[in-house]
Structures are given as C-alpha cells and as structure tokens.
Coordinates of C-alpha atoms in Angstrom, one line a residue:
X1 CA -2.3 6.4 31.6
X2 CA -1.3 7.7 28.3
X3 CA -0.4 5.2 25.5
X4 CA 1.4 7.6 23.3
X5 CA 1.8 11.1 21.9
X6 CA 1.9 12.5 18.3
X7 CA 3.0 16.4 17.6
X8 CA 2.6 17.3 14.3
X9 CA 2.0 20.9 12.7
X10 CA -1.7 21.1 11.9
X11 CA -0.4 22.0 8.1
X12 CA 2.1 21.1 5.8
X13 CA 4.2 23.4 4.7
X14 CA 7.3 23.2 2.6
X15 CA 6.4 19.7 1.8
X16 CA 7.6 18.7 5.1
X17 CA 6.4 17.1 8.0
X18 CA 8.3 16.9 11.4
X19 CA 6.8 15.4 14.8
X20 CA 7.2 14.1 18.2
X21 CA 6.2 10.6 18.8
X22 CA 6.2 8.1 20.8
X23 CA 4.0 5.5 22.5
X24 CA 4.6 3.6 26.3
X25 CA 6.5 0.2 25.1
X26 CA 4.8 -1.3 28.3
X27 CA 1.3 -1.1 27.3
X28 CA 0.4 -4.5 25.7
X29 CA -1.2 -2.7 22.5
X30 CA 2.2 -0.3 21.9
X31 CA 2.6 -2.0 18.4
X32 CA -1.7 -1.5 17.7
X33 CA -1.1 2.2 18.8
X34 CA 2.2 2.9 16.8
X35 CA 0.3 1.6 14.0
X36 CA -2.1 4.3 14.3
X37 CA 0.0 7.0 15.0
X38 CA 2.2 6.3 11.8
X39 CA -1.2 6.1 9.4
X40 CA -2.4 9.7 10.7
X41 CA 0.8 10.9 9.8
X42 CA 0.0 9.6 6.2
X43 CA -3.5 10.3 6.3
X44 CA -2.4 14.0 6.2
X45 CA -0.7 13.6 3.0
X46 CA -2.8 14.1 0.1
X47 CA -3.0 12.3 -3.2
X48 CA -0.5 12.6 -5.5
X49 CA 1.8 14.7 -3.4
X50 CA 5.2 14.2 -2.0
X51 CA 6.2 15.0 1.6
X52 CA 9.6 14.3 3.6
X53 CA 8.9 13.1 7.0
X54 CA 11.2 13.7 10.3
X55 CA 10.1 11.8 13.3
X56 CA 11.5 12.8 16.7
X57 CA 11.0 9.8 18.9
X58 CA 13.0 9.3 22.8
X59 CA 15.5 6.5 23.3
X60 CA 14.3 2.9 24.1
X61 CA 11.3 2.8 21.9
X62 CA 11.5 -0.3 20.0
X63 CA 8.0 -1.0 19.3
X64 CA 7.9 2.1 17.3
X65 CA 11.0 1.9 15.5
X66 CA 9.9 -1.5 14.6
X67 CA 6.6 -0.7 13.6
X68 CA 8.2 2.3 11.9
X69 CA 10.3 0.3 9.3
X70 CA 7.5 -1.2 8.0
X71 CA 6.0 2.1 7.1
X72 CA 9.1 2.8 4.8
X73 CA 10.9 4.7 7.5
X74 CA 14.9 4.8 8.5
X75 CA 17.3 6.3 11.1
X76 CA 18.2 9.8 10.4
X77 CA 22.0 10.8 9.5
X78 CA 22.3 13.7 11.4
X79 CA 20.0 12.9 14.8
X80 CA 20.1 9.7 16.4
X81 CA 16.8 9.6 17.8
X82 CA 15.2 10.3 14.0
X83 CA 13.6 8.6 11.6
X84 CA 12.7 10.2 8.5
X85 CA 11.0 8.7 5.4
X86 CA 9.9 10.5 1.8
X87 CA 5.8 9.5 1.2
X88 CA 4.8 9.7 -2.4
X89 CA 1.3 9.4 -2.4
X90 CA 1.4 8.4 -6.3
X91 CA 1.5 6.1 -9.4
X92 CA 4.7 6.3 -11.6
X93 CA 3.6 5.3 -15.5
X94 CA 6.2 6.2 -18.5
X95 CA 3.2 9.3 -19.1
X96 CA 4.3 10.9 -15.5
X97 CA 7.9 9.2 -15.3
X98 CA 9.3 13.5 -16.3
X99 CA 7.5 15.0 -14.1
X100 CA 7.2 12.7 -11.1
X101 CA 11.1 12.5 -11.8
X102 CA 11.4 15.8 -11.5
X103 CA 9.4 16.5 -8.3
X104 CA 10.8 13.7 -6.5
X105 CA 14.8 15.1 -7.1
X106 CA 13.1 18.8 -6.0
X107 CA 11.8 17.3 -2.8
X108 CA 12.9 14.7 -2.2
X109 CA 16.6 15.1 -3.4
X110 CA 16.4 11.8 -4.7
X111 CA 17.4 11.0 -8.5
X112 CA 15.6 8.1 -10.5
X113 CA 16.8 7.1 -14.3
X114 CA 16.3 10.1 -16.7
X115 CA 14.0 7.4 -18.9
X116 CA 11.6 4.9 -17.3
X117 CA 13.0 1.1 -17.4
X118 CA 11.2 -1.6 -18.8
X119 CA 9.9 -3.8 -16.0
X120 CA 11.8 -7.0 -16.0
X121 CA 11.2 -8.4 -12.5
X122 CA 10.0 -6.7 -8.7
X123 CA 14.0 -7.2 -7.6
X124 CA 15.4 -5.6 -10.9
X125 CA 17.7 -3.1 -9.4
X126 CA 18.0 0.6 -10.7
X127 CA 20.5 3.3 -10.3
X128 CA 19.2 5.7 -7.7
X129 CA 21.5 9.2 -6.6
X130 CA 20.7 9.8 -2.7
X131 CA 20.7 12.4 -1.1
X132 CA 24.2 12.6 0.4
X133 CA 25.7 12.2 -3.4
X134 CA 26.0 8.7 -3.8
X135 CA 24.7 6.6 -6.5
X136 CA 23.5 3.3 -5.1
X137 CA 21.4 0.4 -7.4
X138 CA 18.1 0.0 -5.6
X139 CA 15.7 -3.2 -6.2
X140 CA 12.3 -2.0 -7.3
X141 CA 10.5 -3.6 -4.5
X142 CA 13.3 -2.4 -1.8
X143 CA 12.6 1.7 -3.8
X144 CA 8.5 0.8 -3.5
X145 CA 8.6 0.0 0.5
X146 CA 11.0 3.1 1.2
X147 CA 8.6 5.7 -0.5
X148 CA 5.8 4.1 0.3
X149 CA 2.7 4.0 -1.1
X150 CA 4.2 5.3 -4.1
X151 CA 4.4 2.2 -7.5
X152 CA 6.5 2.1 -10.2
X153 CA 3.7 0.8 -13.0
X154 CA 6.3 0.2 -15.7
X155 CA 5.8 -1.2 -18.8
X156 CA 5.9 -4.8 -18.8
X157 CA 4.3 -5.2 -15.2
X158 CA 1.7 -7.8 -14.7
X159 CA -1.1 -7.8 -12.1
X160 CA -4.2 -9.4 -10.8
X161 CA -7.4 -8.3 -10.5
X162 CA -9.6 -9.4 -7.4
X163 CA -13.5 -8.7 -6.5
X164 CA -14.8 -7.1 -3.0
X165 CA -18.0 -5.9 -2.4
X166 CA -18.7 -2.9 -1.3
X167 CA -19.3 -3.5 2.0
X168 CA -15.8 -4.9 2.4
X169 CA -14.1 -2.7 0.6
X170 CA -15.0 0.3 2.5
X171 CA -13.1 -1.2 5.5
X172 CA -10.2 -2.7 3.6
X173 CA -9.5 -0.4 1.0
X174 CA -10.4 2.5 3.4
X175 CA -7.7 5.5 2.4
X176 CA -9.1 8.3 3.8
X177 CA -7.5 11.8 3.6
X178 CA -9.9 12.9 6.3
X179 CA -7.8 10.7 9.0
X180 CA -8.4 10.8 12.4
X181 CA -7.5 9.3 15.8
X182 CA -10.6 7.9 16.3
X183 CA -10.4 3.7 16.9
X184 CA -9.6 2.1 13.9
X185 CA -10.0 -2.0 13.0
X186 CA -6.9 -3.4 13.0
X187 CA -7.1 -4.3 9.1
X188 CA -7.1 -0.6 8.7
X189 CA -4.0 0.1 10.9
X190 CA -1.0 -1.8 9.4
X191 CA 0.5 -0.3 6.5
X192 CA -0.2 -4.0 5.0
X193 CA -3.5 -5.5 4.5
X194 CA -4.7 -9.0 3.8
X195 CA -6.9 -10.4 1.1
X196 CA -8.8 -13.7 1.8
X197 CA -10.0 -15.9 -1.1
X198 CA -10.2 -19.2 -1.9
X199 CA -7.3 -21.9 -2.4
X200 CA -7.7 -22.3 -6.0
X201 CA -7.1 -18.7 -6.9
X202 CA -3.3 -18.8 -4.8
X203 CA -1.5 -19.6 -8.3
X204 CA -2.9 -16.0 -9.5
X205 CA -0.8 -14.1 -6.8
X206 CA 2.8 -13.4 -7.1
X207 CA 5.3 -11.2 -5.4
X208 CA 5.2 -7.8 -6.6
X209 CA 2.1 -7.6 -8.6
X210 CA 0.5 -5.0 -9.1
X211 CA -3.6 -5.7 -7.5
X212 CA -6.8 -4.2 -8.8
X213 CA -9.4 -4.3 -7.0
X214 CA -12.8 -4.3 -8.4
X215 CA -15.9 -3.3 -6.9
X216 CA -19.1 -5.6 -7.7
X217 CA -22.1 -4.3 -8.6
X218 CA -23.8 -6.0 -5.4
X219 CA -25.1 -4.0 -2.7
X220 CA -25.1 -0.7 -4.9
X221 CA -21.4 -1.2 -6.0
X222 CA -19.5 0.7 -8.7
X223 CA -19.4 -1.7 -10.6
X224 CA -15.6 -0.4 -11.9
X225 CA -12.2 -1.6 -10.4
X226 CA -11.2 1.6 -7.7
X227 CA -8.2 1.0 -6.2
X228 CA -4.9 -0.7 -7.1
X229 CA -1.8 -1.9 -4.8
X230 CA 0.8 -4.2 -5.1
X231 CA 1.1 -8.0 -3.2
X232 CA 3.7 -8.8 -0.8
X233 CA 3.5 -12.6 -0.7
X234 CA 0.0 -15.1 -1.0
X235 CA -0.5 -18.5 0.9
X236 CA -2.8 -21.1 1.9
X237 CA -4.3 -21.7 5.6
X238 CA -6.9 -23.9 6.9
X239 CA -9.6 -22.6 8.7
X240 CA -8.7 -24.4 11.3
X241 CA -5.3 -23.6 12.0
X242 CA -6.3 -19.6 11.0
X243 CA -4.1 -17.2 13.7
X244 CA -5.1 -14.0 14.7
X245 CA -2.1 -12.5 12.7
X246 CA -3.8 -13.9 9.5
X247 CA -7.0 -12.2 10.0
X248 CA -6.5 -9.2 12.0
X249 CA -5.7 -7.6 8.9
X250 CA -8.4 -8.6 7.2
X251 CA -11.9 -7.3 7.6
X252 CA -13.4 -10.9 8.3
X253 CA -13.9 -12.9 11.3
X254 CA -13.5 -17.0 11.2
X255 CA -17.3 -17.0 11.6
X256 CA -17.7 -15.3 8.1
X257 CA -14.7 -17.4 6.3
X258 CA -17.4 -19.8 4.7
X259 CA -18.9 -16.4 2.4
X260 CA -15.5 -16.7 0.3
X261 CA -16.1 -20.1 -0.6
X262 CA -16.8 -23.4 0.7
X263 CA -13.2 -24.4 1.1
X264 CA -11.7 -25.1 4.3
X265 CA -8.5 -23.9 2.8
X266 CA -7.9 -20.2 1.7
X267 CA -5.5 -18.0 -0.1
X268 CA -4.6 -14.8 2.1
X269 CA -2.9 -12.6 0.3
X270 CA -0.7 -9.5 1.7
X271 CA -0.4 -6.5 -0.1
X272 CA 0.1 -3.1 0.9
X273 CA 1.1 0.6 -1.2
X274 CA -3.0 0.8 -1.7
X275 CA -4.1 3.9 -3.1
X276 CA -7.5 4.6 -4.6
X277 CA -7.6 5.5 -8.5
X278 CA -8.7 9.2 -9.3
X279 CA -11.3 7.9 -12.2
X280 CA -12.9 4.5 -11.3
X281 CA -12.4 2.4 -14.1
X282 CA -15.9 1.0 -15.3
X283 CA -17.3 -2.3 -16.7
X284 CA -17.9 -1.3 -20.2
X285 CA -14.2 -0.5 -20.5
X286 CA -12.8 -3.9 -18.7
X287 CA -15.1 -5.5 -21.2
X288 CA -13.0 -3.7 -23.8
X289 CA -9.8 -5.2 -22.0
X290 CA -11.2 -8.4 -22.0
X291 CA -11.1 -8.8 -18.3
X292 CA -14.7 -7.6 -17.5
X293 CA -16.5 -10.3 -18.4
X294 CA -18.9 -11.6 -15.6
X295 CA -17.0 -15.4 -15.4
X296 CA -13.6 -13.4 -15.3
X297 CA -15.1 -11.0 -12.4
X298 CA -16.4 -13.2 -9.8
X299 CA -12.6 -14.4 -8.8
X300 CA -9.2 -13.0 -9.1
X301 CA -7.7 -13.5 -12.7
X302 CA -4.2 -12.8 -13.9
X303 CA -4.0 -9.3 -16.0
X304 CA -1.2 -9.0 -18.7
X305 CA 1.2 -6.1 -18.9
X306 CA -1.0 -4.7 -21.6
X307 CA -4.0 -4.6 -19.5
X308 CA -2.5 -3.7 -16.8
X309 CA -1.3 -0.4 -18.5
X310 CA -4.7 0.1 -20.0
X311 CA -6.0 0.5 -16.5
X312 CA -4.1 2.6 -15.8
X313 CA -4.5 4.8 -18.6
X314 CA -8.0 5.3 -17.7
X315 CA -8.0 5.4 -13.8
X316 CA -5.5 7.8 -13.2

C-alpha cells in the first residue's frame, strides 16, 4: 500500500519549488508521514536562502493540510487545491535588515518596514505589503510561523540559553541539508521540537524567546552554543502523567527522564524555527558575555537583549 507521494524537481530553480503531494488519510500514521514529506521539502532549501513553495495536493486531504499549517503553509489564491508558503532559511539582525529586505520583496514579493523595529513584544504588529497590494499589520510571531524558520532577532529581544550534550543534540537539533526519506524519529519530523529540563528552570522560558543552545564540552562537545530557535510555549508535567505527545518530540524516553534531574516534575519546552549558526560561538567568548561561566552553563539561564545580540554578532 502506498502511504503517500511527493514530486518535486530534483533542483531549484528560480527560487521556486512546486510539487505533488499527498499521503492516504486512512493509514493510521498519515499525520507521522505528512510530517516527513513537508521536512524534505525544507531539507532542500539551503541556508540562508529564500524559496516560494506551491504544493499541489487532491481534495479530501485533511491530514495534510493540517499538518501543512503548521509548517507555515496557506491556501493558494488562484488554485483551490494549493498551498503555498515562502521558506526563509535565515536570521534577520538590523546588520542584514537591507539586504534580507530587499531579497525577501524580490522573491518573495513581500515588503517589510524600510528600517528594522525595535523589539517591543513577540505580538508587536508590523506593517507588511502582500503580495496582492495590500498593506496588512502582521504580529511578529504570526510573520515568524508563516516564513518559517526565518527570526526577526531585533534589538531589544531577549532569550535563553539551554545545555544538550552532544549526543542529544545531534537528534534534536538535527537540520540537515542532506535530507532524505529515510525513517526519521518522530522528534525530528514535526516542524516543533521539545526541550525537557527540570521544573525549576520553567520561569526561564517565555513565549517568543529567542533559544541558544549550547553544546557541552562532555562527550567531545564543542564546547560553543550552535544553534538558536525561538520557544512556543514551556510547562510542567509529572513523570507520571507524561503522554506520548510530550515526548515524542523529544529525543528521550520516560526511562531516561531521571538524567535531567531528579525531579518527578519537568519543564518541556516547545520551540521550533531551529536553525544551526554558521560560526559556533565558543566558550571563551560567552565568558566575555558573561553567560559562559561553568554555574551559568549547566542549566538554562535568561540572556539580556544585549547578549542576545552579541551572539549573534559572532555566530552568524
């Protein structure tokens, strides 16, 4: 039986991408193998590049189109069985805001502010010309999901930094450009991931922070934080009462809960928009941030704006 098709051009050109897709709604796995034909489509794109997407799917797949939203995807305008979606695989600071502007309107015939905002809060709306002519105010966080994985790292935006070993990270952090249709675990398939840690650390997480993720020096680690995304929402569960939906997108199993701290309780936090940073930002220089210290490292700590910009300033 065949659980689903994907036909997509073995190249992009134009900085467009259109396919066929579409996966049997009565398999009990459709949403599973939706999620994984979505991520192929954005393991494609490389970093740092922007790509429109057109999706030609049949009638009656609701599994998909479900799954489909949540990658940042809408109906088409012109074709009723569309849904099309702009990926911008990239970071926006006030350094790139001209350029990244400028590409974006060029491809993606979409028109942020001529000057970069000052980040006031993740729903702060911003005036945005669409495509069809019409100048709409967009929340941050609403913009974010809908060109997904791309951030807007503004000035004033705060974070959190969290630790994962290397073993971990490999799984949950895993952003391949070499994709491929090969079985994936399921923390790797939704376009949001979740972070286990313990119950102490929840007041750290709020919605829309930005989240570092630094790689500890166990196990042959960097050392250096490596990747950076931004968190959906954070709460406590008991061990006990943990569903599969909480740790399906996580890399661990209830039988290795107990290594993030003794705890029956635990913060899971959901983030998605993860992208690796170009330069791996090292110790010595989180040091010089003052958020490398090894007290600060071995749990998640708040970052300021500041820091948060430093960062960012070396990783990318």
């Amino acid at each position: 039986m065949v659980a689903g098709y994907l036909v997509l051009p073995a190249n992009i050109r134009d900085h467009e991408v259109r396919a066929h897709i579409a996966v049997a709604e009565d398999q009990e796995d459709a949403y599973e193998i939706a999620q994984s034909l979505l991520k192929h489509i954005l393991g494609i794109v490389k970093p740092e590049a922007v790509v429109r997407i057109r999706l030609n799917c049949p009638p009656r797949q609701a599994s998909l189109r479900e799954v489909a939203a949540t990658f940042g995807y809408v109906a088409s305008q012109s074709e009723s069985n569309d849904l099309q979606k702009i990926a911008a695989k990239w970071r926006l600071t006030e350094k790139n805001w001209a350029t990244s502007r400028e590409t974006l309107m060029t491809i993606g015939k979409i028109v942020l502010p001529d000057t970069p905002p000052v980040f006031r809060h993740v729903d702060q709306q911003l005036p945005i010309l669409r495509p069809d002519g019409q100048r709409v105010l967009v929340p941050i966080f609403q913009l974010e999901s809908l060109l997904a994985p791309m951030l807007l790292c503004l000035q004033g935006r705060e974070g959190v930094m969290v630790p994962i070993r290397k073993e971990y990270e490999e799984h949950l952090l895993e952003d391949s450009p070499q994709d491929s249709l090969l079985p994936h675990g399921k923390a790797q398939l939704a376009p949001f991931r979740h972070y286990l840690s313990d119950k102490k650390t929840l007041k750290n997480f709020s919605r829309g922070d930005l989240i570092f993720f630094y790689e500890t020096v166990k196990n042959k680690g960097a050392g250096a934080v490596i990747a950076v995304g931004r968190v959906l929402r954070a709460y406590l569960r008991d061990e006990e009462g943990m569903q599969t939906s909480d740790l399906a997108p996580s890399i661990l199993d209830s039988s290795r809960l107990s290594s993030i701290g003794v705890s029956k309780t635990k913060t899971i936090t959901v983030f998605d928009n993860m992208l690796r940073l170009s330069k791996p930002v090292p110790l010595q220089e989180l040091k010089n941030m003052r958020c490398g210290e090894a007290h600060q490292l071995i749990t998640s700590q708040r970052l300021s704006s500041e820091q948060v910009q430093a960062i960012l300033e070396k990783g990318l």
